[in-house]
């Protein structure tokens, strides 16, 4: 278990779900930011 999921070892079992939600939120924000930058560079936003 420790070898297959080394990231989860840093978090206690109670905050494992919170850590996953946080990582997904950060990833989603990065995707939204990238999409916004691409659309702005394409000239869709004035």
C-alpha positions as semicolon CSV with decimal commas, in nm:
position;residue;x (nm);y (nm);z (nm)
1;X;0,000;0,000;0,000
2;X;0,278;0,241;0,091
3;X;0,459;0,162;-0,233
4;X;0,159;0,197;-0,460
5;X;0,029;0,521;-0,306
6;X;0,318;0,718;-0,151
7;X;0,126;1,047;-0,171
8;X;-0,153;0,928;0,060
9;X;0,106;0,833;0,322
10;X;0,161;1,201;0,401
11;X;-0,203;1,250;0,501
12;X;-0,394;1,085;0,787
13;X;-0,690;0,868;0,678
14;X;-0,938;1,132;0,795
15;X;-0,797;1,402;0,567
16;X;-0,730;1,173;0,271
17;X;-1,060;1,270;0,108
18;X;-0,996;1,639;0,178
19;X;-0,651;1,611;0,019
20;X;-0,798;1,454;-0,293
21;X;-1,064;1,726;-0,316
22;X;-0,799;1,994;-0,274
23;X;-0,578;1,849;-0,546
24;X;-0,875;1,818;-0,781
25;X;-0,976;2,177;-0,709
26;X;-0,625;2,308;-0,780
27;X;-0,613;2,103;-1,102
28;X;-0,952;2,237;-1,210
29;X;-0,844;2,596;-1,144
30;X;-0,529;2,545;-1,351
31;X;-0,734;2,405;-1,639
32;X;-0,976;2,699;-1,623
33;X;-0,685;2,945;-1,616
34;X;-0,520;2,778;-1,917
35;X;-0,847;2,782;-2,113
36;X;-0,900;3,150;-2,027
37;X;-0,547;3,241;-2,139
38;X;-0,587;3,049;-2,465
39;X;-0,921;3,213;-2,541
40;X;-0,782;3,557;-2,453
41;X;-0,482;3,502;-2,680
42;X;-0,719;3,392;-2,956
43;X;-0,891;3,730;-2,931
44;X;-1,228;3,605;-2,809
45;X;-1,207;3,840;-2,510
46;X;-1,164;4,208;-2,577
